[in-house]
Coordinates of C-alpha atoms in Angstrom, one line a residue:
Chain A
M1 CA -110.2 6.0 142.8
G2 CA -113.0 7.8 141.2
T3 CA -111.5 8.9 138.1
N4 CA -113.8 9.1 135.6
E5 CA -112.2 7.9 132.2
K6 CA -114.0 8.8 129.2
S7 CA -111.0 7.8 127.3
K8 CA -110.4 4.8 125.6
D9 CA -107.0 5.0 124.2
L10 CA -104.6 3.1 126.4
S11 CA -102.7 6.6 126.2
T12 CA -99.7 6.9 129.2
D13 CA -102.0 9.1 131.6
Q14 CA -103.8 6.2 132.4
A15 CA -101.0 3.7 132.0
N16 CA -101.3 3.3 135.9
G17 CA -105.2 3.6 136.1
F18 CA -107.4 1.5 137.9
P19 CA -109.8 -1.0 136.3
E20 CA -112.9 0.2 135.3
K21 CA -116.1 -1.3 137.2
I22 CA -117.8 -4.3 135.8
T23 CA -121.3 -3.5 135.5
K24 CA -124.6 -5.9 134.8
K25 CA -124.4 -4.4 131.3
D26 CA -120.7 -5.4 131.0
L27 CA -121.8 -9.0 131.9
H28 CA -124.6 -9.3 129.2
R29 CA -122.6 -8.0 126.8
A30 CA -119.8 -10.5 127.3
W31 CA -122.8 -13.4 127.7
F32 CA -124.1 -12.1 124.1
R33 CA -120.3 -12.1 122.6
W34 CA -119.7 -15.6 123.9
W35 CA -123.5 -16.7 122.9
Y36 CA -123.0 -15.0 119.4
V37 CA -119.5 -16.2 118.4
N38 CA -119.7 -19.7 120.0
E39 CA -118.2 -21.9 117.3
I40 CA -117.7 -19.8 114.4
P41 CA -113.8 -20.3 115.0
H42 CA -114.0 -24.2 116.0
N43 CA -110.7 -25.7 114.8
Y44 CA -108.5 -28.7 115.7
E45 CA -105.8 -26.9 117.4
T46 CA -107.5 -24.8 120.1
M47 CA -111.2 -25.5 119.5
I48 CA -113.4 -22.5 120.6
A49 CA -110.4 -20.6 122.8
P50 CA -111.0 -17.8 120.3
S51 CA -114.2 -17.4 121.3
F52 CA -113.8 -17.0 124.7
L53 CA -111.2 -14.3 124.0
W54 CA -113.8 -12.2 121.7
A55 CA -116.3 -12.4 124.4
M56 CA -113.8 -11.3 127.0
M57 CA -112.3 -8.4 125.0
P58 CA -114.5 -5.6 126.3
I59 CA -114.0 -7.0 129.8
L60 CA -110.2 -7.2 129.9
K61 CA -109.9 -3.6 127.8
K62 CA -112.1 -2.3 131.1
L63 CA -109.9 -4.1 133.4
Y64 CA -106.2 -3.6 132.2
K65 CA -105.2 -0.2 131.6
K66 CA -101.5 -0.5 130.9
A67 CA -100.5 -2.5 127.0
E68 CA -98.7 -5.1 128.2
D69 CA -101.3 -6.5 131.0
L70 CA -104.0 -6.4 128.1
K71 CA -101.6 -8.0 125.8
E72 CA -100.9 -11.0 128.2
A73 CA -104.4 -11.2 129.1
Y74 CA -105.8 -11.4 125.3
K75 CA -102.6 -14.2 125.0
R76 CA -103.8 -16.3 127.8
H77 CA -107.7 -16.8 126.4
L78 CA -106.2 -17.9 123.2
L79 CA -105.0 -21.4 124.6
F80 CA -106.7 -24.5 124.1
F81 CA -110.5 -24.3 125.3
N82 CA -114.1 -26.4 124.4
T83 CA -116.8 -26.8 126.6
Q84 CA -120.6 -26.7 126.0
C85 CA -121.8 -23.1 125.3
I86 CA -124.7 -22.5 128.0
W87 CA -123.6 -24.7 130.9
G88 CA -119.8 -24.7 130.7
G89 CA -119.5 -21.4 128.4
G90 CA -121.8 -19.4 130.7
T91 CA -120.5 -20.5 134.3
I92 CA -116.8 -20.3 133.2
L93 CA -117.1 -17.1 131.5
G94 CA -118.8 -15.5 134.7
I95 CA -116.0 -17.1 137.1
T96 CA -113.5 -15.6 134.9
I97 CA -114.7 -12.3 134.9
S98 CA -114.3 -12.4 138.5
L99 CA -110.8 -13.9 138.5
E100 CA -109.8 -11.3 135.9
E101 CA -110.8 -8.5 137.9
E102 CA -109.4 -9.6 140.9
R103 CA -106.0 -9.8 139.1
A104 CA -106.5 -6.4 137.6
K105 CA -107.1 -4.9 140.8
A106 CA -104.2 -6.4 142.4
I107 CA -101.9 -5.0 139.8
A108 CA -103.1 -1.5 139.8
E109 CA -102.8 -1.5 143.4
G110 CA -99.2 -2.4 143.0
R111 CA -99.6 -5.9 144.4
K112 CA -98.6 -8.0 141.4
E113 CA -97.5 -10.9 143.5
E114 CA -100.7 -11.4 145.4
A115 CA -102.6 -11.2 142.4
V116 CA -104.6 -14.3 141.0
T117 CA -102.2 -15.7 138.5
P118 CA -102.7 -16.7 134.9
E119 CA -102.2 -19.9 135.8
V120 CA -104.9 -20.1 138.3
I121 CA -107.0 -18.4 135.8
N122 CA -106.3 -21.0 132.9
N123 CA -106.4 -24.1 135.7
T124 CA -110.0 -23.0 136.6
K125 CA -111.2 -22.9 133.0
V126 CA -109.6 -26.2 131.9
G127 CA -111.0 -28.2 135.3
L128 CA -114.7 -27.1 135.0
M129 CA -115.2 -27.3 131.1
G130 CA -115.1 -30.8 130.7
P131 CA -117.7 -31.9 133.7
L132 CA -119.9 -28.6 132.7
A133 CA -119.9 -29.3 128.9
G134 CA -121.1 -33.2 130.0
I135 CA -124.0 -31.9 131.8
G136 CA -124.7 -29.1 129.2
D137 CA -124.8 -31.8 126.2
A138 CA -127.2 -34.1 127.8
I139 CA -129.6 -31.6 129.3
D140 CA -129.4 -28.8 126.2
S141 CA -128.4 -30.7 123.3
G142 CA -129.6 -34.2 124.4
T143 CA -132.8 -33.6 126.7
V144 CA -134.3 -29.9 126.5
Q145 CA -133.5 -29.5 122.2
Y146 CA -135.6 -33.4 121.8
I147 CA -138.4 -32.9 124.4
L148 CA -139.4 -29.5 122.4
I149 CA -139.2 -31.1 119.3
A150 CA -141.0 -34.5 120.2
L151 CA -143.2 -31.8 121.3
A152 CA -144.4 -29.9 118.4
L153 CA -143.5 -33.3 115.6
P154 CA -147.1 -33.9 115.4
W155 CA -147.6 -30.3 114.1
A156 CA -145.1 -30.8 111.8
Q157 CA -146.3 -34.3 110.3
A158 CA -149.6 -32.6 110.0
G159 CA -147.8 -30.1 107.8
N160 CA -147.7 -26.9 110.0
P161 CA -144.9 -24.5 109.9
L162 CA -145.3 -24.4 113.7
G163 CA -144.0 -27.8 114.2
A164 CA -140.4 -26.2 113.3
L165 CA -140.6 -22.5 114.5
I166 CA -142.2 -23.5 118.0
P167 CA -139.4 -25.5 119.5
W168 CA -136.4 -23.8 117.8
V169 CA -137.5 -20.4 119.4
A170 CA -138.3 -21.6 122.9
F171 CA -135.0 -23.3 123.0
V172 CA -132.9 -20.4 121.7
T173 CA -135.2 -18.2 124.5
I174 CA -134.6 -20.8 127.2
T175 CA -131.2 -21.5 126.9
Y176 CA -130.1 -17.8 126.4
L177 CA -131.6 -16.7 129.9
Y178 CA -130.2 -19.5 132.1
G179 CA -126.9 -19.4 130.3
F180 CA -127.0 -15.9 131.3
Y181 CA -128.0 -16.5 134.7
F182 CA -125.2 -18.8 135.1
V183 CA -122.9 -16.2 133.9
R184 CA -124.3 -14.0 136.6
A185 CA -124.2 -17.0 139.3
G186 CA -120.5 -17.8 138.0
Y187 CA -119.5 -14.1 138.8
S188 CA -121.0 -13.5 141.9
L189 CA -120.2 -16.6 143.4
G190 CA -116.7 -16.6 142.1
R191 CA -114.8 -19.9 142.1
A192 CA -117.2 -21.0 144.8
A193 CA -119.7 -21.7 141.9
V194 CA -117.8 -24.9 141.3
A195 CA -119.0 -26.6 144.0
E196 CA -122.3 -25.4 143.7
I197 CA -123.0 -26.4 140.3
V198 CA -120.8 -29.5 140.0
S199 CA -121.6 -31.0 143.2
G200 CA -124.9 -29.4 144.2
K201 CA -127.6 -31.4 145.3
R202 CA -130.2 -29.4 143.8
I203 CA -128.5 -29.5 140.6
R204 CA -128.5 -32.8 140.7
S205 CA -132.2 -33.5 141.3
I206 CA -132.9 -31.2 138.3
I207 CA -130.6 -33.4 136.3
D208 CA -132.3 -36.6 137.5
G209 CA -135.6 -35.2 136.9
L210 CA -134.9 -34.2 133.3
S211 CA -133.3 -37.7 132.6
V212 CA -136.1 -39.4 133.8
L213 CA -138.2 -37.1 131.3
G214 CA -136.3 -37.4 128.4
T215 CA -135.9 -41.2 128.7
F216 CA -139.9 -41.5 129.1
M217 CA -140.1 -39.3 126.0
M218 CA -138.0 -41.5 124.1
G219 CA -140.1 -44.4 125.1
V220 CA -143.0 -42.6 123.7
L221 CA -141.2 -42.1 120.7
A222 CA -140.1 -45.4 120.0
A223 CA -143.5 -46.8 120.3
S224 CA -144.8 -43.9 117.6
Y225 CA -142.3 -43.8 114.9
V226 CA -139.8 -46.5 114.6
N227 CA -141.6 -49.1 112.6
V228 CA -140.2 -52.8 112.1
S229 CA -142.8 -55.8 111.0
T230 CA -142.7 -58.8 109.1
P231 CA -144.9 -59.8 106.2
L232 CA -144.0 -63.6 106.6
K233 CA -146.9 -66.0 106.6
W234 CA -147.2 -69.5 105.9
T235 CA -150.0 -72.1 104.8
I236 CA -149.9 -75.0 107.2
S237 CA -152.4 -78.1 106.1
G238 CA -154.9 -75.1 104.9
K239 CA -154.4 -73.0 108.0
E240 CA -152.5 -69.4 107.7
F241 CA -150.2 -68.4 109.8
V242 CA -149.0 -65.0 110.0
L243 CA -146.1 -64.3 111.6
Q244 CA -146.6 -60.3 112.9
Q245 CA -149.9 -61.6 114.7
I246 CA -148.2 -64.1 116.4
L247 CA -145.5 -61.9 117.6
D248 CA -148.0 -59.1 118.5
K249 CA -150.1 -61.7 120.8
I250 CA -146.7 -62.7 122.7
L251 CA -145.5 -59.2 123.5
P252 CA -146.5 -56.2 121.1
G253 CA -144.3 -54.1 119.9
M254 CA -141.7 -56.8 120.2
L255 CA -139.5 -56.1 116.9
P256 CA -138.9 -52.1 117.2
L257 CA -137.8 -52.6 120.9
L258 CA -135.9 -55.3 120.0
V259 CA -133.9 -52.9 117.5
V260 CA -133.5 -49.9 119.8
M261 CA -132.4 -51.9 122.6
S262 CA -129.7 -54.1 120.7
V263 CA -128.5 -50.4 119.3
Y264 CA -128.7 -49.1 123.0
L265 CA -126.8 -51.7 124.4
Y266 CA -124.1 -51.7 121.7
F267 CA -123.5 -48.2 122.4
S268 CA -123.1 -49.2 126.5
R269 CA -120.7 -51.4 125.7
K270 CA -118.5 -50.7 122.8
G271 CA -119.2 -46.3 122.8
L272 CA -120.9 -44.3 120.7
K273 CA -120.0 -45.8 117.1
I274 CA -122.6 -43.9 115.5
I275 CA -121.4 -44.3 111.8
Q276 CA -120.8 -48.0 112.5
V277 CA -123.9 -48.6 113.7
L278 CA -125.8 -46.3 110.9
M279 CA -124.1 -48.2 108.5
W280 CA -125.1 -51.9 109.6
L281 CA -128.5 -50.8 110.4
I282 CA -128.7 -49.7 106.5
V283 CA -127.0 -53.4 105.5
I284 CA -129.2 -55.5 107.8
F285 CA -132.4 -53.9 106.8
A286 CA -131.7 -53.7 103.5
V287 CA -131.0 -57.3 103.1
L288 CA -133.6 -58.3 105.3
G289 CA -136.0 -56.2 103.3
F290 CA -134.9 -57.9 100.4
I291 CA -135.1 -61.4 100.8
G292 CA -138.5 -60.8 102.7
I293 CA -137.7 -61.3 106.1
L294 CA -138.8 -57.7 107.1
Chain B
M1 CA -147.4 -28.5 81.8
D2 CA -145.7 -30.9 84.0
Q3 CA -145.0 -30.2 87.3
Q4 CA -141.9 -28.2 87.9
I5 CA -138.7 -30.8 88.0
T6 CA -136.2 -28.6 88.8
L7 CA -135.1 -26.1 91.1
S8 CA -134.5 -22.4 89.4
A9 CA -131.2 -20.5 90.2
G10 CA -132.4 -18.1 92.7
Q11 CA -134.2 -21.2 94.7
A12 CA -131.2 -23.0 94.9
A13 CA -129.0 -20.2 95.9
L14 CA -131.7 -19.2 98.5
I15 CA -131.2 -22.7 100.2
A16 CA -127.7 -22.9 99.9
L17 CA -127.3 -19.5 101.5
W18 CA -129.5 -20.6 104.4
V19 CA -127.3 -23.9 104.9
A20 CA -123.9 -22.4 104.5
I21 CA -125.2 -19.7 107.1
V22 CA -126.1 -22.6 109.6
E23 CA -123.0 -24.4 109.0
A24 CA -120.9 -21.5 109.5
R25 CA -122.8 -21.1 112.8
A26 CA -123.0 -17.3 111.9
L27 CA -126.1 -16.9 113.7
G28 CA -124.7 -17.5 117.5
Y29 CA -126.1 -20.9 119.8
S30 CA -129.2 -20.7 117.8
T31 CA -127.6 -22.5 115.2
L32 CA -127.4 -25.5 117.4
M33 CA -130.9 -26.7 117.1
L34 CA -130.6 -25.0 113.1
R35 CA -128.0 -27.7 112.5
F36 CA -128.5 -30.6 114.7
T37 CA -132.4 -30.8 113.4
P38 CA -134.0 -30.9 110.1
M39 CA -137.0 -29.1 111.0
M40 CA -136.4 -25.3 110.1
T41 CA -134.4 -26.1 107.4
G42 CA -137.2 -28.2 105.8
L43 CA -139.2 -25.0 106.4
I44 CA -136.9 -22.7 104.9
V45 CA -137.3 -25.2 101.7
G46 CA -140.8 -25.1 102.1
I47 CA -141.1 -21.5 101.6
V48 CA -138.6 -21.4 98.8
L49 CA -140.4 -24.3 96.9
H50 CA -144.3 -22.7 97.6
N51 CA -144.8 -26.0 99.4
I52 CA -144.6 -25.7 103.1
P53 CA -147.2 -28.5 104.2
T54 CA -145.6 -31.4 102.0
A55 CA -142.1 -29.9 103.4
M56 CA -142.9 -30.2 106.7
T57 CA -144.4 -33.6 106.5
V58 CA -141.4 -35.1 104.5
T59 CA -139.1 -33.1 107.6
A60 CA -140.9 -34.6 110.1
A61 CA -140.0 -38.1 108.8
I62 CA -136.1 -37.3 108.7
Q63 CA -135.9 -35.9 112.1
L64 CA -137.0 -38.9 113.4
I65 CA -133.7 -40.5 112.3
Y66 CA -131.7 -37.6 113.9
M67 CA -133.9 -37.5 116.8
G68 CA -131.3 -37.6 119.9
L69 CA -128.2 -36.7 117.2
I70 CA -125.7 -35.1 119.4
A71 CA -122.2 -34.3 118.8
P72 CA -120.3 -36.1 121.0
G73 CA -116.6 -34.6 121.0
G74 CA -117.3 -31.9 118.9
T75 CA -117.9 -33.5 115.3
M76 CA -121.3 -35.0 114.1
P77 CA -121.5 -38.2 112.2
S78 CA -124.2 -36.9 110.0
E79 CA -125.1 -33.0 109.2
P80 CA -129.2 -33.0 109.0
A81 CA -129.4 -29.8 107.8
V82 CA -127.4 -30.8 104.8
A83 CA -129.2 -33.3 104.2
T84 CA -132.7 -32.2 104.2
A85 CA -131.8 -29.1 102.2
I86 CA -131.4 -31.7 99.1
A87 CA -133.6 -34.8 100.7
V88 CA -136.9 -32.3 101.1
P89 CA -136.7 -30.3 97.6
V90 CA -136.3 -34.1 95.7
A91 CA -138.7 -35.7 97.7
I92 CA -141.2 -32.7 96.9
L93 CA -140.3 -32.0 93.0
A94 CA -140.1 -36.5 92.5
K95 CA -143.4 -36.8 94.8
L96 CA -141.9 -39.3 97.4
S97 CA -143.3 -40.9 100.2
P98 CA -141.5 -39.5 103.5
E99 CA -140.0 -42.9 103.9
A100 CA -138.1 -42.2 100.4
A101 CA -136.9 -39.2 101.5
I102 CA -135.3 -40.6 104.3
A103 CA -133.5 -42.8 102.1
V104 CA -132.0 -40.0 100.1
A105 CA -131.1 -37.8 103.2
V106 CA -129.3 -40.2 105.0
P107 CA -126.2 -40.8 102.7
I108 CA -126.2 -37.0 102.0
G109 CA -126.2 -36.3 105.5
L110 CA -123.4 -38.8 105.8
L111 CA -121.6 -36.7 103.3
G112 CA -122.4 -33.0 104.6
S113 CA -120.3 -34.7 107.6
Y114 CA -117.2 -34.2 105.5
L115 CA -117.6 -30.6 104.9
Y116 CA -117.8 -29.9 108.4
T117 CA -114.8 -31.9 109.5
F118 CA -113.1 -29.9 106.4
R119 CA -114.1 -26.7 107.7
F120 CA -112.7 -27.7 111.2
F121 CA -109.2 -28.3 109.5
I122 CA -109.3 -24.8 107.6
N123 CA -110.4 -22.8 110.5
T124 CA -107.1 -24.1 112.4
F125 CA -105.0 -22.1 109.8
V126 CA -107.2 -19.0 109.8
V127 CA -107.6 -18.5 113.3
R128 CA -103.9 -19.0 113.8
L129 CA -103.6 -14.9 112.6
A130 CA -105.3 -14.2 116.2
N131 CA -102.0 -14.3 117.6
K132 CA -100.3 -11.8 115.6
F133 CA -103.2 -9.5 115.9
A134 CA -103.3 -9.7 120.0
D135 CA -99.8 -9.0 120.2
Q136 CA -100.7 -6.0 117.9
L137 CA -103.4 -5.2 120.6
N138 CA -105.4 -5.1 116.9
E139 CA -108.9 -5.4 117.9
R140 CA -110.3 -5.2 114.4
G141 CA -107.6 -7.8 113.1
I142 CA -108.6 -10.0 116.3
T143 CA -112.8 -9.9 115.2
F144 CA -111.5 -10.3 111.5
S145 CA -109.4 -13.4 112.1
I146 CA -112.2 -15.0 114.9
V147 CA -115.6 -14.1 113.5
V148 CA -115.2 -13.0 109.8
L149 CA -112.9 -14.9 108.2
P150 CA -114.2 -18.3 109.5
I151 CA -117.6 -17.5 108.3
I152 CA -116.3 -16.1 105.2
V153 CA -114.6 -20.0 104.5
S154 CA -117.4 -21.8 105.7
L155 CA -119.7 -20.1 103.5
V156 CA -117.3 -20.5 100.5
I157 CA -117.1 -24.3 101.5
F158 CA -121.0 -24.9 101.6
F159 CA -122.7 -22.2 99.6
P160 CA -121.3 -23.8 96.1
T161 CA -121.4 -27.5 96.9
I162 CA -125.1 -27.3 97.9
F163 CA -125.8 -24.6 95.2
I164 CA -124.3 -27.1 92.3
A165 CA -126.2 -30.3 94.3
L166 CA -129.5 -28.2 94.1
Y167 CA -129.0 -26.7 91.0
K168 CA -128.0 -29.3 88.8
G169 CA -128.5 -32.5 90.9
T170 CA -131.8 -32.8 92.0
P171 CA -133.4 -33.6 88.8
L172 CA -131.0 -36.1 88.7
I173 CA -131.4 -37.7 92.0
A174 CA -135.1 -37.3 91.5
A175 CA -135.3 -39.1 88.2
L176 CA -133.2 -41.7 89.8
V177 CA -135.3 -42.0 92.5
K178 CA -138.2 -42.4 90.7
T179 CA -137.6 -45.5 88.5
V180 CA -136.7 -47.3 91.4
S181 CA -139.9 -46.4 93.2
A182 CA -141.9 -49.2 92.4
G183 CA -139.8 -52.2 92.8
K184 CA -137.9 -54.1 95.3
V185 CA -135.3 -51.5 95.8
F186 CA -138.2 -49.2 97.4
H187 CA -139.3 -51.9 99.7
M188 CA -135.9 -52.2 101.0
L189 CA -135.4 -48.1 101.2
S190 CA -139.0 -48.1 103.2
V191 CA -137.6 -51.2 105.5
I192 CA -134.6 -48.9 106.3
G193 CA -136.4 -45.9 106.9
G194 CA -138.8 -47.4 109.1
G195 CA -135.9 -49.2 111.3
L196 CA -133.6 -46.4 111.7
P197 CA -135.3 -44.2 113.9
A198 CA -134.0 -46.7 116.4
L199 CA -130.9 -45.4 116.2
G200 CA -131.3 -41.8 117.5
I201 CA -133.4 -42.7 120.4
A202 CA -130.9 -45.2 121.4
L203 CA -128.5 -42.4 120.9
T204 CA -130.3 -40.3 123.3
L205 CA -131.0 -42.9 126.0
T206 CA -127.1 -43.6 126.2
V207 CA -126.5 -39.9 126.1
I208 CA -128.9 -39.4 129.2
G209 CA -126.4 -42.3 130.7
K210 CA -128.0 -43.8 133.7
R211 CA -128.8 -47.1 132.9
K212 CA -131.8 -47.1 135.8
F213 CA -133.6 -44.9 134.2
V214 CA -134.1 -47.2 131.2
V215 CA -136.9 -48.5 133.2
F216 CA -138.9 -45.2 132.4
F217 CA -138.2 -46.0 128.6
L218 CA -140.1 -49.6 128.7
L219 CA -142.6 -47.9 130.9
S220 CA -143.8 -45.6 128.5
Y221 CA -142.9 -47.6 125.3
F222 CA -145.4 -50.3 126.9
M223 CA -148.0 -47.6 127.7
T224 CA -148.0 -45.9 124.0
V225 CA -148.2 -49.0 122.3
I226 CA -151.1 -50.3 124.4
L227 CA -152.8 -46.8 124.4
K228 CA -152.0 -46.2 120.7
P229 CA -155.6 -46.9 119.7
L230 CA -156.8 -43.9 122.0
N231 CA -154.2 -41.8 120.2
V232 CA -153.3 -40.0 123.2
N233 CA -151.2 -37.0 121.9
T234 CA -147.2 -36.1 122.7
V235 CA -148.3 -33.4 124.9
T236 CA -150.7 -35.6 127.4
Y237 CA -147.2 -38.0 127.5
A238 CA -144.9 -35.6 128.4
V239 CA -147.3 -33.9 131.3
L240 CA -147.4 -37.7 132.3
G241 CA -143.5 -37.7 132.2
G242 CA -143.2 -34.6 134.0
I243 CA -145.2 -35.9 136.7
I244 CA -143.1 -39.5 137.0
A245 CA -139.8 -37.3 137.0
Y246 CA -141.3 -35.3 140.1
L247 CA -142.2 -38.1 141.6
Y248 CA -138.6 -39.7 140.9
V249 CA -137.3 -36.9 142.5
M250 CA -139.4 -36.5 145.4
L251 CA -138.7 -39.7 146.5
A252 CA -135.1 -39.8 146.1
S253 CA -134.5 -36.8 147.7
P254 CA -137.4 -35.4 149.1
Q255 CA -136.1 -32.4 150.9
Q256 CA -135.4 -31.0 147.5
V257 CA -138.7 -30.7 146.2
E258 CA -139.8 -29.2 149.5
E259 CA -137.7 -26.1 149.2

């Protein structure tokens, strides 16, 4: 150990060289590369596996000093992989780096039989990518993003550019920071991070809290921005009946709520058939608008 | 002189370039919000057309129909950035109301999602090159096939389509919408625009997933309906929502909060 390798070439001198130490800087570099390349090579065959390889490349080069080992490592990260960038990507990146480091050490010390196998590395990635993507999509895309958008929307409505800039800058900054936290947590905890994140009660509380807040904010948005009202009115024996006024006396905000809850129930029962619902809403509203009911 | 009713080639090119970069995902994970929400694209359009206030107001209206839009399973049903890049210039040039702008945005957003699907498809072939370069341990080749080529593919798909739509299509779309603005069709478009935000909100409720939380939706919904005359702003509601969320977590599992 202790050899100071300045050359980056895979020359024969280093053919049996030990893996270099992985520093916090390396972790950050891998994280930045993953954060950047994320969905650039998104494709139907391997989804975002190429992104994972591209993020891992500098680390793998530091770990595997033999050309064959390095080639093998490159190729195993080109298999199918798909997850959410921050929760899934961050955590899995950290864990995978720790697993690759273990494997590289074992190989360099001539204990190849005891090394973490490529199957274990791949199974860990594949096992984690789904649940963490679910958490990440709901929290980052579904909740954090739209809380920020909703907060800034009144500025945008008033014509202020900060209504667009602030949520974007805030979202990028926040997710980048906790994403890197997941990388480090994943790295230091190795495979134990799985239990910590998927079943950890603290995480569960945070998700619950965010879900309550997200749901609450949607109610505010529904009441403020869904506009469904009827212009219908009759004159019966000289007295005018305005339907919307009658509805407001029974239950204020009844019509918008009816629309939101109908769509929600449809999604809950039939899955997220967004395009169908969009088409149906357009047709139904157009027809009702045309015949003068709405 | 009349108001300007077409974009210059330079303006169309700038907006098209922005959309192409966003849809290529070439600015990292920051493109998530850029692609999912219309806000920043609306701001860019406002800057390019020298009318930020109108652009922001119209974009805010468009945002409401996309509120809660995420990409279940990888692809989205609509591309808000594409929709905004076309609908906001049309709205500014033809002096449309925000509701009418929504009606322009919806079909264009749907068409945009086909372009994104096409990008997925082409990437499938491009990225296969990475296997060959990995065999040769050719790092530059790997970077080329994983980062550079897919970005070029997206630019080639999105830039010309958006540019042509803006440069040649805007006056057409604007004229078409203007002839329609007075009559029954306009009323229909407004009704659609008024009701569609329900879609995004229902989508978010579904994605958050837990049925038992819908009670919090009802709570804030009626609270907001009742308090409408008081003009309570969103931040105040967020503070109230945060307190309610905290109370919920504390009551559900007290030890988690005390830590």
